[in-house]
Structures are given as C-alpha cells and as structure tokens.
mmCIF file of C-alpha atoms in Angstrom:
data_model
loop_
_atom_site.group_PDB
_atom_site.id
_atom_site.type_symbol
_atom_site.label_atom_id
_atom_site.label_comp_id
_atom_site.label_asym_id
_atom_site.label_seq_id
_atom_site.Cartn_x
_atom_site.Cartn_y
_atom_site.Cartn_z
ATOM 1 C CA UNK Z 1170 -34.679 16.810 -3.993
ATOM 2 C CA UNK Z 1171 -31.496 17.894 -2.153
ATOM 3 C CA UNK Z 1172 -28.369 18.451 -4.199
ATOM 4 C CA UNK Z 1173 -25.732 15.810 -3.450
ATOM 5 C CA UNK Z 1174 -22.092 16.217 -4.332
ATOM 6 C CA UNK Z 1175 -19.073 13.959 -4.591
ATOM 7 C CA UNK Z 1176 -17.905 12.732 -1.185
ATOM 8 C CA UNK Z 1177 -14.631 11.302 0.081
ATOM 9 C CA UNK Z 1178 -14.646 7.898 1.754
ATOM 10 C CA UNK Z 1179 -12.127 5.314 2.899
ATOM 11 C CA UNK Z 1180 -12.287 1.998 1.018
ATOM 12 C CA UNK Z 1181 -10.249 -1.185 0.573
ATOM 13 C CA UNK Z 1182 -8.656 -1.009 -2.886
ATOM 14 C CA UNK Z 1183 -7.019 -3.932 -4.706
ATOM 15 C CA UNK Z 1184 -4.532 -2.731 -7.320
ATOM 16 C CA UNK Z 1185 -2.868 -6.045 -8.197
ATOM 17 C CA UNK Z 1186 -3.830 -9.674 -7.616
ATOM 18 C CA UNK Z 1187 -1.567 -12.572 -6.679
ATOM 19 C CA UNK Z 1188 0.156 -11.027 -3.655
ATOM 20 C CA UNK Z 1189 2.315 -13.322 -1.553
ATOM 21 C CA UNK Z 1190 0.929 -14.756 1.667
ATOM 22 C CA UNK Z 1191 0.573 -13.830 4.437
ATOM 23 C CA UNK Z 1192 -1.631 -10.935 3.407
ATOM 24 C CA UNK Z 1193 -1.086 -9.350 6.812
ATOM 25 C CA UNK Z 1194 2.458 -8.602 5.555
ATOM 26 C CA UNK Z 1195 1.987 -8.099 1.796
ATOM 27 C CA UNK Z 1196 -1.226 -6.042 2.338
ATOM 28 C CA UNK Z 1197 -2.867 -6.459 -1.090
ATOM 29 C CA UNK Z 1198 -5.812 -4.350 0.094
ATOM 30 C CA UNK Z 1199 -4.881 -0.749 0.795
ATOM 31 C CA UNK Z 1200 -7.266 1.393 2.832
ATOM 32 C CA UNK Z 1201 -7.304 4.556 0.754
ATOM 33 C CA UNK Z 1202 -9.275 7.801 0.568
ATOM 34 C CA UNK Z 1203 -11.276 7.780 -2.670
ATOM 35 C CA UNK Z 1204 -14.015 9.930 -4.160
ATOM 36 C CA UNK Z 1205 -17.573 8.714 -4.622
ATOM 37 C CA UNK Z 1206 -20.005 10.322 -7.062
ATOM 38 C CA UNK Z 1207 -23.573 11.113 -6.012
ATOM 39 C CA UNK Z 1208 -26.212 8.537 -7.068
ATOM 40 C CA UNK Z 1209 -27.414 8.826 -10.639
ATOM 41 C CA UNK Z 1210 -30.829 7.864 -12.015
ATOM 42 C CA UNK Z 1211 -32.008 4.597 -10.485
ATOM 43 C CA UNK Z 1212 -29.139 4.556 -7.976
ATOM 44 C CA UNK Z 1213 -28.819 4.806 -4.198
ATOM 45 C CA UNK Z 1214 -26.121 6.050 -1.843
ATOM 46 C CA UNK Z 1215 -25.742 3.587 1.044
ATOM 47 C CA UNK Z 1216 -23.790 4.052 4.261
ATOM 48 C CA UNK Z 1217 -22.197 0.638 4.777
ATOM 49 C CA UNK Z 1218 -22.606 -0.759 8.281
ATOM 50 C CA UNK Z 1219 -21.379 -4.355 7.854
ATOM 51 C CA UNK Z 1220 -19.643 -6.288 5.071
ATOM 52 C CA UNK Z 1221 -18.747 -9.984 5.063
ATOM 53 C CA UNK Z 1222 -15.524 -11.541 3.785
ATOM 54 C CA UNK Z 1223 -16.261 -14.218 1.182
ATOM 55 C CA UNK Z 1224 -14.209 -16.555 -0.990
ATOM 56 C CA UNK Z 1225 -15.445 -14.588 -4.006
ATOM 57 C CA UNK Z 1226 -13.446 -11.637 -2.641
ATOM 58 C CA UNK Z 1227 -10.470 -13.879 -1.871
ATOM 59 C CA UNK Z 1228 -10.506 -15.311 -5.398
ATOM 60 C CA UNK Z 1229 -9.972 -11.814 -6.801
ATOM 61 C CA UNK Z 1230 -7.140 -11.145 -4.362
ATOM 62 C CA UNK Z 1231 -5.318 -14.399 -5.177
ATOM 63 C CA UNK Z 1232 -6.016 -14.142 -8.928
ATOM 64 C CA UNK Z 1233 -8.225 -17.221 -9.328
ATOM 65 C CA UNK Z 1234 -11.135 -15.057 -10.525
ATOM 66 C CA UNK Z 1235 -9.686 -12.271 -12.691
ATOM 67 C CA UNK Z 1236 -11.490 -8.938 -12.402
ATOM 68 C CA UNK Z 1237 -10.659 -5.521 -13.857
ATOM 69 C CA UNK Z 1238 -8.270 -3.675 -11.543
ATOM 70 C CA UNK Z 1239 -7.891 -1.435 -9.631
ATOM 71 C CA UNK Z 1240 -11.078 -2.390 -7.817
ATOM 72 C CA UNK Z 1241 -12.852 -1.548 -4.581
ATOM 73 C CA UNK Z 1242 -13.703 -4.993 -3.207
ATOM 74 C CA UNK Z 1243 -16.640 -6.291 -1.158
ATOM 75 C CA UNK Z 1244 -20.027 -7.665 -2.214
ATOM 76 C CA UNK Z 1245 -21.838 -9.060 0.868
ATOM 77 C CA UNK Z 1246 -23.135 -6.135 2.889
ATOM 78 C CA UNK Z 1247 -25.863 -4.304 4.751
ATOM 79 C CA UNK Z 1248 -26.281 -0.619 5.375
ATOM 80 C CA UNK Z 1249 -28.544 2.397 5.589
ATOM 81 C CA UNK Z 1250 -29.951 4.401 2.686
ATOM 82 C CA UNK Z 1251 -28.437 7.884 2.761
ATOM 83 C CA UNK Z 1252 -29.551 9.431 -0.524
ATOM 84 C CA UNK Z 1253 -31.676 8.544 -3.550
ATOM 85 C CA UNK Z 1254 -30.963 9.203 -7.192
ATOM 86 C CA UNK Z 1255 -33.654 10.395 -9.599
ATOM 87 C CA UNK Z 1256 -36.413 7.848 -10.198
ATOM 88 C CA UNK Z 1257 -35.987 5.899 -6.938
ATOM 89 C CA UNK Z 1258 -39.268 6.291 -5.086
ATOM 90 C CA UNK Z 1259 -39.679 3.011 -3.188
ATOM 91 C CA UNK Z 1260 -36.919 3.609 -0.631
ATOM 92 C CA UNK Z 1261 -36.262 6.484 1.736
ATOM 93 C CA UNK Z 1262 -33.271 7.735 3.697
ATOM 94 C CA UNK Z 1263 -32.867 5.703 6.869
ATOM 95 C CA UNK Z 1264 -34.118 2.438 5.383
ATOM 96 C CA UNK Z 1265 -31.989 -0.615 6.140
ATOM 97 C CA UNK Z 1266 -30.943 -2.573 3.067
ATOM 98 C CA UNK Z 1267 -29.011 -5.679 2.075
ATOM 99 C CA UNK Z 1268 -26.887 -5.669 -1.071
ATOM 100 C CA UNK Z 1269 -27.285 -8.387 -3.709
ATOM 101 C CA UNK Z 1270 -24.269 -8.847 -5.957
ATOM 102 C CA UNK Z 1271 -26.225 -9.467 -9.158
ATOM 103 C CA UNK Z 1272 -28.405 -6.498 -10.124
ATOM 104 C CA UNK Z 1273 -31.390 -7.551 -12.228
ATOM 105 C CA UNK Z 1274 -32.492 -5.308 -15.082
ATOM 106 C CA UNK Z 1275 -36.018 -6.732 -15.146
ATOM 107 C CA UNK Z 1276 -36.226 -6.822 -18.926
ATOM 108 C CA UNK Z 1277 -33.804 -9.419 -20.321
ATOM 109 C CA UNK Z 1278 -34.967 -12.973 -21.038
ATOM 110 C CA UNK Z 1279 -33.739 -14.474 -17.716
ATOM 111 C CA UNK Z 1280 -35.302 -11.632 -15.700
ATOM 112 C CA UNK Z 1281 -38.557 -11.817 -17.643
ATOM 113 C CA UNK Z 1282 -38.777 -15.572 -17.027
ATOM 114 C CA UNK Z 1283 -38.246 -15.313 -13.273
ATOM 115 C CA UNK Z 1284 -34.490 -15.949 -13.147
ATOM 116 C CA UNK Z 1285 -32.989 -12.590 -12.111
ATOM 117 C CA UNK Z 1286 -29.827 -14.262 -10.801
ATOM 118 C CA UNK Z 1287 -28.924 -14.833 -14.471
ATOM 119 C CA UNK Z 1288 -29.579 -11.230 -15.575
ATOM 120 C CA UNK Z 1289 -27.563 -10.674 -18.748
ATOM 121 C CA UNK Z 1290 -26.974 -6.899 -18.477
ATOM 122 C CA UNK Z 1291 -26.197 -7.357 -14.780
ATOM 123 C CA UNK Z 1292 -23.589 -10.038 -15.502
ATOM 124 C CA UNK Z 1293 -22.038 -7.913 -18.248
ATOM 125 C CA UNK Z 1294 -21.823 -4.865 -15.976
ATOM 126 C CA UNK Z 1295 -20.267 -6.929 -13.182
ATOM 127 C CA UNK Z 1296 -17.693 -8.314 -15.587
ATOM 128 C CA UNK Z 1297 -16.698 -4.799 -16.655
ATOM 129 C CA UNK Z 1298 -16.507 -3.511 -13.096
ATOM 130 C CA UNK Z 1299 -19.363 -1.088 -13.720
ATOM 131 C CA UNK Z 1300 -22.787 -0.409 -12.236
ATOM 132 C CA UNK Z 1301 -25.922 -1.613 -14.012
ATOM 133 C CA UNK Z 1302 -26.565 1.773 -15.641
ATOM 134 C CA UNK Z 1303 -23.009 1.821 -16.982
ATOM 135 C CA UNK Z 1304 -19.867 3.550 -15.814
ATOM 136 C CA UNK Z 1305 -18.158 3.857 -12.472
ATOM 137 C CA UNK Z 1306 -18.853 6.098 -9.495
ATOM 138 C CA UNK Z 1307 -15.524 5.686 -7.680
ATOM 139 C CA UNK Z 1308 -12.468 7.809 -8.451
ATOM 140 C CA UNK Z 1309 -8.885 8.116 -7.325
ATOM 141 C CA UNK Z 1310 -8.004 11.576 -8.548
ATOM 142 C CA UNK Z 1311 -8.582 11.537 -12.295
ATOM 143 C CA UNK Z 1312 -8.628 7.732 -12.495
ATOM 144 C CA UNK Z 1313 -11.752 5.599 -12.211
ATOM 145 C CA UNK Z 1314 -11.898 2.610 -9.864
ATOM 146 C CA UNK Z 1315 -13.817 -0.536 -10.720
ATOM 147 C CA UNK Z 1316 -16.779 -1.757 -8.709
ATOM 148 C CA UNK Z 1317 -16.816 -5.300 -7.321
ATOM 149 C CA UNK Z 1318 -20.031 -6.999 -8.436
ATOM 150 C CA UNK Z 1319 -21.912 -3.721 -8.375
ATOM 151 C CA UNK Z 1320 -21.342 -3.279 -4.633
ATOM 152 C CA UNK Z 1321 -17.771 -2.337 -3.555
ATOM 153 C CA UNK Z 1322 -18.839 -2.779 0.035
ATOM 154 C CA UNK Z 1323 -15.440 -2.653 1.796
ATOM 155 C CA UNK Z 1324 -15.837 1.090 2.170
ATOM 156 C CA UNK Z 1325 -17.646 3.575 4.321
ATOM 157 C CA UNK Z 1326 -20.248 4.293 1.644
ATOM 158 C CA UNK Z 1327 -21.235 2.939 -1.764
ATOM 159 C CA UNK Z 1328 -23.358 4.030 -4.704
ATOM 160 C CA UNK Z 1329 -25.238 1.049 -6.121
ATOM 161 C CA UNK Z 1330 -28.123 0.327 -8.450
ATOM 162 C CA UNK Z 1331 -31.528 0.272 -6.781
ATOM 163 C CA UNK Z 1332 -31.765 -3.208 -8.299
ATOM 164 C CA UNK Z 1333 -28.871 -4.329 -6.096
ATOM 165 C CA UNK Z 1334 -30.805 -3.650 -2.883
ATOM 166 C CA UNK Z 1335 -33.472 -5.366 -0.783
ATOM 167 C CA UNK Z 1336 -35.071 -3.537 2.139
ATOM 168 C CA UNK Z 1337 -34.858 -5.425 5.451
ATOM 169 C CA UNK Z 1338 -36.405 -5.004 8.930
ATOM 170 C CA UNK Z 1339 -35.094 -2.192 11.125
ATOM 171 C CA UNK Z 1340 -34.447 -4.552 14.053
ATOM 172 C CA UNK Z 1341 -32.177 -6.933 12.110
ATOM 173 C CA UNK Z 1342 -28.559 -6.498 13.316
ATOM 174 C CA UNK Z 1343 -26.323 -5.303 10.499
ATOM 175 C CA UNK Z 1344 -23.679 -7.988 11.062
ATOM 176 C CA UNK Z 1345 -26.362 -10.649 10.573
ATOM 177 C CA UNK Z 1346 -28.173 -8.822 7.778
ATOM 178 C CA UNK Z 1347 -25.018 -8.735 5.639
ATOM 179 C CA UNK Z 1348 -24.879 -12.536 5.487
ATOM 180 C CA UNK Z 1349 -28.217 -12.700 3.686
ATOM 181 C CA UNK Z 1350 -26.761 -10.973 0.620
ATOM 182 C CA UNK Z 1351 -24.431 -13.824 -0.367
ATOM 183 C CA UNK Z 1352 -23.842 -16.745 2.018
ATOM 184 C CA UNK Z 1353 -27.504 -17.295 2.869
ATOM 185 C CA UNK Z 1354 -28.932 -16.516 -0.568
ATOM 186 C CA UNK Z 1355 -26.428 -18.866 -2.180
ATOM 187 C CA UNK Z 1356 -26.424 -21.711 0.349
ATOM 188 C CA UNK Z 1357 -30.064 -21.862 1.383
ATOM 189 C CA UNK Z 1358 -31.172 -21.032 -2.151
ATOM 190 C CA UNK Z 1359 -29.168 -23.925 -3.598
ATOM 191 C CA UNK Z 1360 -31.115 -26.252 -1.305
ATOM 192 C CA UNK Z 1361 -34.641 -24.916 -1.696
ATOM 193 C CA UNK Z 1362 -34.583 -23.313 -5.157
ATOM 194 C CA UNK Z 1363 -31.979 -25.155 -7.235
ATOM 195 C CA UNK Z 1364 -32.329 -28.612 -5.694
ATOM 196 C CA UNK Z 1365 -35.928 -28.335 -4.480
ATOM 197 C CA UNK Z 1366 -35.114 -30.496 -1.448
ATOM 198 C CA UNK Z 1367 -38.171 -32.102 0.116
ATOM 199 C CA UNK Z 1368 -38.747 -33.325 3.652
ATOM 200 C CA UNK Z 1369 -37.210 -36.751 4.192
ATOM 201 C CA UNK Z 1370 -34.711 -36.564 1.339
ATOM 202 C CA UNK Z 1371 -31.098 -37.414 2.094
ATOM 203 C CA UNK Z 1372 -28.692 -34.491 1.567
ATOM 204 C CA UNK Z 1373 -24.910 -34.197 1.730
ATOM 205 C CA UNK Z 1374 -23.028 -30.883 1.711
ATOM 206 C CA UNK Z 1375 -19.374 -30.863 0.659
ATOM 207 C CA UNK Z 1376 -17.438 -27.805 1.832
ATOM 208 C CA UNK Z 1377 -18.374 -25.973 5.035
ATOM 209 C CA UNK Z 1378 -17.522 -22.351 4.459
ATOM 210 C CA UNK Z 1379 -20.202 -19.742 4.939
ATOM 211 C CA UNK Z 1380 -22.157 -20.911 1.900
ATOM 212 C CA UNK Z 1381 -21.822 -24.602 2.748
ATOM 213 C CA UNK Z 1382 -22.940 -24.162 6.343
ATOM 214 C CA UNK Z 1383 -25.847 -22.027 5.130
ATOM 215 C CA UNK Z 1384 -26.765 -24.973 2.897
ATOM 216 C CA UNK Z 1385 -26.696 -27.241 5.953
ATOM 217 C CA UNK Z 1386 -29.082 -24.829 7.686
ATOM 218 C CA UNK Z 1387 -31.296 -24.818 4.597
ATOM 219 C CA UNK Z 1388 -31.362 -28.618 4.425
ATOM 220 C CA UNK Z 1389 -32.342 -28.848 8.096
ATOM 221 C CA UNK Z 1390 -35.047 -26.215 7.642
ATOM 222 C CA UNK Z 1391 -36.405 -28.130 4.644
ATOM 223 C CA UNK Z 1392 -36.700 -31.314 6.718
ATOM 224 C CA UNK Z 1393 -33.992 -33.295 4.925
ATOM 225 C CA UNK Z 1394 -32.866 -36.478 6.655
ATOM 226 C CA UNK Z 1395 -30.204 -37.542 6.996
ATOM 227 C CA UNK Z 1396 -28.054 -34.447 6.477
ATOM 228 C CA UNK Z 1397 -24.358 -35.226 6.071
ATOM 229 C CA UNK Z 1398 -21.706 -32.491 6.221
ATOM 230 C CA UNK Z 1399 -18.272 -33.068 4.666
ATOM 231 C CA UNK Z 1400 -15.141 -30.957 5.190
ATOM 232 C CA UNK Z 1401 -11.440 -31.191 6.014
ATOM 233 C CA UNK Z 1402 -11.756 -29.076 9.169
ATOM 234 C CA UNK Z 1403 -12.763 -30.814 12.374
ATOM 235 C CA UNK Z 1404 -13.764 -27.437 13.830
ATOM 236 C CA UNK Z 1405 -16.223 -26.835 10.994
ATOM 237 C CA UNK Z 1406 -17.553 -30.375 11.261
ATOM 238 C CA UNK Z 1407 -18.161 -29.772 14.976
ATOM 239 C CA UNK Z 1408 -19.980 -26.532 14.152
ATOM 240 C CA UNK Z 1409 -22.145 -28.399 11.623
ATOM 241 C CA UNK Z 1410 -23.085 -30.982 14.257
ATOM 242 C CA UNK Z 1411 -24.027 -28.210 16.684
ATOM 243 C CA UNK Z 1412 -26.577 -26.814 14.209
ATOM 244 C CA UNK Z 1413 -28.912 -29.815 14.471
ATOM 245 C CA UNK Z 1414 -29.120 -33.530 13.637
ATOM 246 C CA UNK Z 1415 -26.163 -33.533 11.255
ATOM 247 C CA UNK Z 1416 -23.845 -36.452 10.500
ATOM 248 C CA UNK Z 1417 -20.267 -35.576 9.550
ATOM 249 C CA UNK Z 1418 -17.442 -37.050 7.490
ATOM 250 C CA UNK Z 1419 -13.888 -35.735 7.265
ATOM 251 C CA UNK Z 1420 -13.107 -35.203 3.582
ATOM 252 C CA UNK Z 1421 -9.511 -36.187 4.238
ATOM 253 C CA UNK Z 1422 -10.445 -39.761 5.107
ATOM 254 C CA UNK Z 1423 -9.471 -42.156 2.283
ATOM 255 C CA UNK Z 1424 -12.940 -43.706 2.389
ATOM 256 C CA UNK Z 1425 -14.895 -40.429 2.738
ATOM 257 C CA UNK Z 1426 -17.069 -41.187 -0.299
ATOM 258 C CA UNK Z 1427 -17.883 -44.672 0.997
ATOM 259 C CA UNK Z 1428 -18.737 -43.246 4.414
ATOM 260 C CA UNK Z 1429 -21.252 -40.823 2.909
ATOM 261 C CA UNK Z 1430 -22.770 -43.555 0.759
ATOM 262 C CA UNK Z 1431 -23.109 -45.812 3.808
ATOM 263 C CA UNK Z 1432 -24.703 -43.082 5.930
ATOM 264 C CA UNK Z 1433 -27.253 -42.342 3.199
ATOM 265 C CA UNK Z 1434 -28.093 -45.903 2.208
ATOM 266 C CA UNK Z 1435 -26.235 -46.047 -1.091
ATOM 267 C CA UNK Z 1436 -25.644 -42.365 -1.786
ATOM 268 C CA UNK Z 1437 -27.443 -39.138 -1.012
ATOM 269 C CA UNK Z 1438 -30.409 -38.100 -3.132
ATOM 270 C CA UNK Z 1439 -29.015 -34.555 -3.265
ATOM 271 C CA UNK Z 1440 -25.341 -33.626 -2.881
ATOM 272 C CA UNK Z 1441 -24.291 -29.985 -2.839
ATOM 273 C CA UNK Z 1442 -20.681 -29.045 -3.590
ATOM 274 C CA UNK Z 1443 -19.738 -25.700 -2.009
ATOM 275 C CA UNK Z 1444 -15.930 -25.873 -1.890
ATOM 276 C CA UNK Z 1445 -15.084 -24.477 -5.336
ATOM 277 C CA UNK Z 1446 -12.764 -27.415 -6.011
ATOM 278 C CA UNK Z 1447 -12.847 -29.942 -8.841
ATOM 279 C CA UNK Z 1448 -11.732 -32.675 -6.408
ATOM 280 C CA UNK Z 1449 -14.653 -31.773 -4.159
ATOM 281 C CA UNK Z 1450 -17.061 -31.828 -7.102
ATOM 282 C CA UNK Z 1451 -15.755 -35.221 -8.225
ATOM 283 C CA UNK Z 1452 -16.290 -36.538 -4.699
ATOM 284 C CA UNK Z 1453 -19.785 -35.027 -4.581
ATOM 285 C CA UNK Z 1454 -20.656 -36.752 -7.863
ATOM 286 C CA UNK Z 1455 -19.525 -40.093 -6.426
ATOM 287 C CA UNK Z 1456 -21.533 -39.512 -3.236
ATOM 288 C CA UNK Z 1457 -24.762 -39.093 -5.219
ATOM 289 C CA UNK Z 1458 -27.046 -42.087 -5.548
ATOM 290 C CA UNK Z 1459 -28.566 -43.455 -8.753
ATOM 291 C CA UNK Z 1460 -31.225 -41.068 -10.003
ATOM 292 C CA UNK Z 1461 -29.868 -38.360 -7.718
ATOM 293 C CA UNK Z 1462 -28.958 -34.714 -8.142
ATOM 294 C CA UNK Z 1463 -25.510 -33.148 -7.744
ATOM 295 C CA UNK Z 1464 -25.553 -29.369 -7.354
ATOM 296 C CA UNK Z 1465 -22.448 -27.200 -7.493
ATOM 297 C CA UNK Z 1466 -22.341 -23.627 -6.274
ATOM 298 C CA UNK Z 1467 -18.566 -23.511 -5.862
ATOM 299 C CA UNK Z 1468 -16.547 -21.342 -8.240
ATOM 300 C CA UNK Z 1469 -13.172 -22.909 -9.102
ATOM 301 C CA UNK Z 1470 -10.729 -21.093 -11.419
ATOM 302 C CA UNK Z 1471 -12.253 -20.414 -14.873
ATOM 303 C CA UNK Z 1472 -10.114 -23.054 -16.633
ATOM 304 C CA UNK Z 1473 -11.176 -25.879 -14.282
ATOM 305 C CA UNK Z 1474 -13.025 -28.727 -16.016
ATOM 306 C CA UNK Z 1475 -14.885 -31.825 -14.835
ATOM 307 C CA UNK Z 1476 -14.842 -35.187 -16.608
ATOM 308 C CA UNK Z 1477 -18.197 -36.986 -16.301
ATOM 309 C CA UNK Z 1478 -18.839 -40.626 -17.170
ATOM 310 C CA UNK Z 1479 -21.650 -40.284 -19.704
ATOM 311 C CA UNK Z 1480 -22.776 -43.903 -19.301
ATOM 312 C CA UNK Z 1481 -23.440 -43.231 -15.611
ATOM 313 C CA UNK Z 1482 -25.135 -39.950 -16.457
ATOM 314 C CA UNK Z 1483 -27.549 -41.746 -18.786
ATOM 315 C CA UNK Z 1484 -27.843 -45.224 -17.308
ATOM 316 C CA UNK Z 1485 -28.329 -43.966 -13.756
ATOM 317 C CA UNK Z 1486 -30.449 -40.948 -14.752
ATOM 318 C CA UNK Z 1487 -28.099 -38.658 -12.870
ATOM 319 C CA UNK Z 1488 -28.359 -34.856 -12.893
ATOM 320 C CA UNK Z 1489 -25.515 -32.351 -12.521
ATOM 321 C CA UNK Z 1490 -26.699 -28.803 -12.009
ATOM 322 C CA UNK Z 1491 -25.115 -25.426 -11.373
ATOM 323 C CA UNK Z 1492 -26.503 -22.936 -8.881
ATOM 324 C CA UNK Z 1493 -25.686 -19.222 -9.003
ATOM 325 C CA UNK Z 1494 -26.757 -17.110 -6.015
ATOM 326 C CA UNK Z 1495 -29.032 -19.982 -5.091
ATOM 327 C CA UNK Z 1496 -31.241 -19.522 -8.189
ATOM 328 C CA UNK Z 1497 -32.641 -16.641 -6.170
ATOM 329 C CA UNK Z 1498 -35.319 -14.033 -6.623
ATOM 330 C CA UNK Z 1499 -33.840 -11.584 -4.110
ATOM 331 C CA UNK Z 1500 -36.979 -9.542 -3.454
ATOM 332 C CA UNK Z 1501 -38.775 -12.797 -2.607
ATOM 333 C CA UNK Z 1502 -36.066 -14.871 -0.961
ATOM 334 C CA UNK Z 1503 -34.274 -12.389 1.305
ATOM 335 C CA UNK Z 1504 -37.472 -11.546 3.246
ATOM 336 C CA UNK Z 1505 -38.402 -15.243 3.459
ATOM 337 C CA UNK Z 1506 -35.025 -16.267 4.836
ATOM 338 C CA UNK Z 1507 -34.983 -13.365 7.290
ATOM 339 C CA UNK Z 1508 -38.430 -14.425 8.537
ATOM 340 C CA UNK Z 1509 -37.123 -17.967 9.115
ATOM 341 C CA UNK Z 1510 -34.141 -16.527 10.986
ATOM 342 C CA UNK Z 1511 -36.370 -14.414 13.189
ATOM 343 C CA UNK Z 1512 -38.517 -17.480 13.914
ATOM 344 C CA UNK Z 1513 -35.424 -19.397 15.059
ATOM 345 C CA UNK Z 1514 -35.659 -21.872 12.160
ATOM 346 C CA UNK Z 1515 -32.591 -20.614 10.274
ATOM 347 C CA UNK Z 1516 -29.906 -19.625 12.826
ATOM 348 C CA UNK Z 1517 -27.765 -17.598 10.448
ATOM 349 C CA UNK Z 1518 -26.055 -15.859 13.368
ATOM 350 C CA UNK Z 1519 -24.183 -19.123 14.033
ATOM 351 C CA UNK Z 1520 -22.196 -18.511 10.834
ATOM 352 C CA UNK Z 1521 -20.631 -15.319 12.180
ATOM 353 C CA UNK Z 1522 -17.119 -16.002 13.458
ATOM 354 C CA UNK Z 1523 -16.129 -12.466 14.427
ATOM 355 C CA UNK Z 1524 -16.371 -8.791 13.540
ATOM 356 C CA UNK Z 1525 -13.354 -6.639 12.685
ATOM 357 C CA UNK Z 1526 -12.399 -3.094 11.748
ATOM 358 C CA UNK Z 1527 -11.625 -2.269 8.112
ATOM 359 C CA UNK Z 1528 -7.954 -1.779 9.032
ATOM 360 C CA UNK Z 1529 -7.683 -5.486 9.920
ATOM 361 C CA UNK Z 1530 -9.036 -6.796 6.622
ATOM 362 C CA UNK Z 1531 -5.786 -8.203 5.181
ATOM 363 C CA UNK Z 1532 -5.089 -10.418 8.205
ATOM 364 C CA UNK Z 1533 -8.740 -11.516 8.146
ATOM 365 C CA UNK Z 1534 -8.309 -12.760 4.577
ATOM 366 C CA UNK Z 1535 -5.388 -14.891 5.809
ATOM 367 C CA UNK Z 1536 -7.792 -16.497 8.275
ATOM 368 C CA UNK Z 1537 -10.324 -17.105 5.503
ATOM 369 C CA UNK Z 1538 -7.714 -18.574 3.151
ATOM 370 C CA UNK Z 1539 -6.508 -20.930 5.896
ATOM 371 C CA UNK Z 1540 -10.041 -22.078 6.753
ATOM 372 C CA UNK Z 1541 -9.940 -20.685 10.280
ATOM 373 C CA UNK Z 1542 -13.161 -18.703 9.935
ATOM 374 C CA UNK Z 1543 -16.639 -19.182 8.531
ATOM 375 C CA UNK Z 1544 -17.745 -15.556 8.169
ATOM 376 C CA UNK Z 1545 -15.796 -12.531 9.325
ATOM 377 C CA UNK Z 1546 -17.677 -9.251 9.040
ATOM 378 C CA UNK Z 1547 -16.188 -5.770 8.793
ATOM 379 C CA UNK Z 1548 -18.280 -3.328 10.808
ATOM 380 C CA UNK Z 1549 -18.307 0.438 10.288
#
C-alpha cells in the first residue's frame, strides 16, 4: 500500500451564515487553500469532477439549516477514486463514484432493517460536521474545518467514508452522475420508494427544483397518470411539460388547489411537496384526495410546523409521510436509476441548467436562490 500524505486543495469554505444578497458581492463562500488528510481506515480519497448546487447547500449559507462552521460545503458530487484507506478492498483507483450524503454504518437498527437513509451514526456524524468514523480530515493551519454531510464536495478532492460512495459506470458523464447523489435519489426515490406510486395513479408534484423535477421524471417512469406539476415559475412549468405528458398549474394562481383537484378528478392520489415551504405543504395536503397520500421531502427551517385537521386525517383516511433521500438504499437505487437513464426512460440530463467553474459559485447560488436554475454543476 503506497504511503499517502496530507495534500493541499482549493475548496469553497463557509465561515459565517446569513450573508447579505447578492452573494456575488458578499461572497459568503471563499475559495481557499486548505489541507486534506490522507484517507483513514474505511475511507477513500476522491478527486472531485462535478458537484451540484442544491438548496441544502443554500440553506446553510442563508442560515435556515444551521450547521457547525467553518465548513467546506457541497454534498452532491461525482468523482474518481484516487487512494484507498486501510480496509477498503472493493474499490480501486480510477473507479468512478457518486457521493451519497448519508453514510450508512450497516449495524444500527435502521440500517439492519433496510433503511440506511435513516442511519443513526451517520446522522449524528453529519450533524457534528464529522466523517462516519469520527473526526475531520480538513484543516486550515492548526484549525479543523467541518465536513458538509460527510462529503464537502465543493473542492478539488475529498476524503469520505467508503459508505458514502457508490461505484458508477465509466461512460457516465460526471456532470450527469453528480445529480444521482441527491436530486435523483431524493426525487425519484420519493415517488417509487416512499410513495410506492403505481401505474395509473394520479400524482401531483409541488415545487420544481432539481428534486421536484426528478420526482416528475420518476412519476412518468412509474406510469402515473395524470401527472400534475405545480410551481411559481413559468419557465420551470414549461420544462416540466417538455419532459412528457405533464399538466401544469401555476402555484401563484388563487385557485391553484382547485385546479389540481379538477385535473385529478377530486384530488391526486399522491401529492409530493418538494419546495421546503409550509405554505407549499399546506397546499399539497389540500390537493390530496380522500384516502390519498401526501409526501414531503422539502426541508423548511427547523422551527417550521404544520397544523393538520385531525378529523380529516381520520375520517378521510389520509396519510402524511416524510421522505429523506427518497427512502433510498443507495447501493440498490443509484445503479437502477442510472440504468433507466441510460435506457432513455429517466432523462436526468434535462435537469442540468449549466456548468460553472468553482470561482463562480457565489453568483450561481444567487441564481439558485432566485429560482433561475434547476441544477448548476461545478466542474473541475
């Protein structure tokens, strides 16, 4: 085994949240040289090739999702294995991998019962800004830097747990591969895993960011009909219509809920809320028919609360369900979704708005915050 030493990389570091907009001027993310430790036992050094900008990154920048700072951001990425820590024998240098932002220990109760997205040690490590094995591998001089969701992908390289990686085909473009680590896992997974959508069921999707549009793709692939997409942006509604037989409703219309209920014959059987907004979730609940299922994968601020009419919950046999990372089993789902993409049945590439250099990341987060992009990907 070769001896690997600490290396210096450039990475996007957030030192304080809540910066004033526009970010292109306030520059909350500083591109800084930092030091990266070699991979420890069960860890892998990955050369990052592409990393997507997601609202989960934005929510740390704007302070809606507090995380320990300073932190190297980025959690939706693809790259190439560069070095292996002790005990990693199922990957090799040169392998292409996708990062998954919830490492699964394999031994806690959720992992042992087939729900690795709810891994308890993984969630605890993410909350502390550490890797699954404990501790941090990023340094700024004598000071440690926190990891974002075990990935810290807005940098030239990253050390991550082996349990944060899924090997992918060598011919999959990096800018497309990155999307499978968050947007596709979360959106498609919410449809097929959390909701269990069946062919012919009516589905509505509220919120057409990267995750919401991935859910639209998942609903179409599952054979749902009709599929109704709901958003404030006419550009995103047009994109949704271009993906297949999709009906659209502008969420800003005063009668948006009634429109969805009319299009689905009294309410959709499954409604997925992907906007991370309590108002959107309330609307999604109202769009759901009697006996139907409302799924939320959006992440509003931690103090946000929803009031539910319990009589309707009981008398109409309604179900409200959360979905985290699409209730995924990454080692199973990432290859399945990639296969569907390669067959032309899940056109994930349509979610990619543009690629940028790392130096342009602050302005790109302005575009994301203003709803002008679906997925922007930093390429290295």
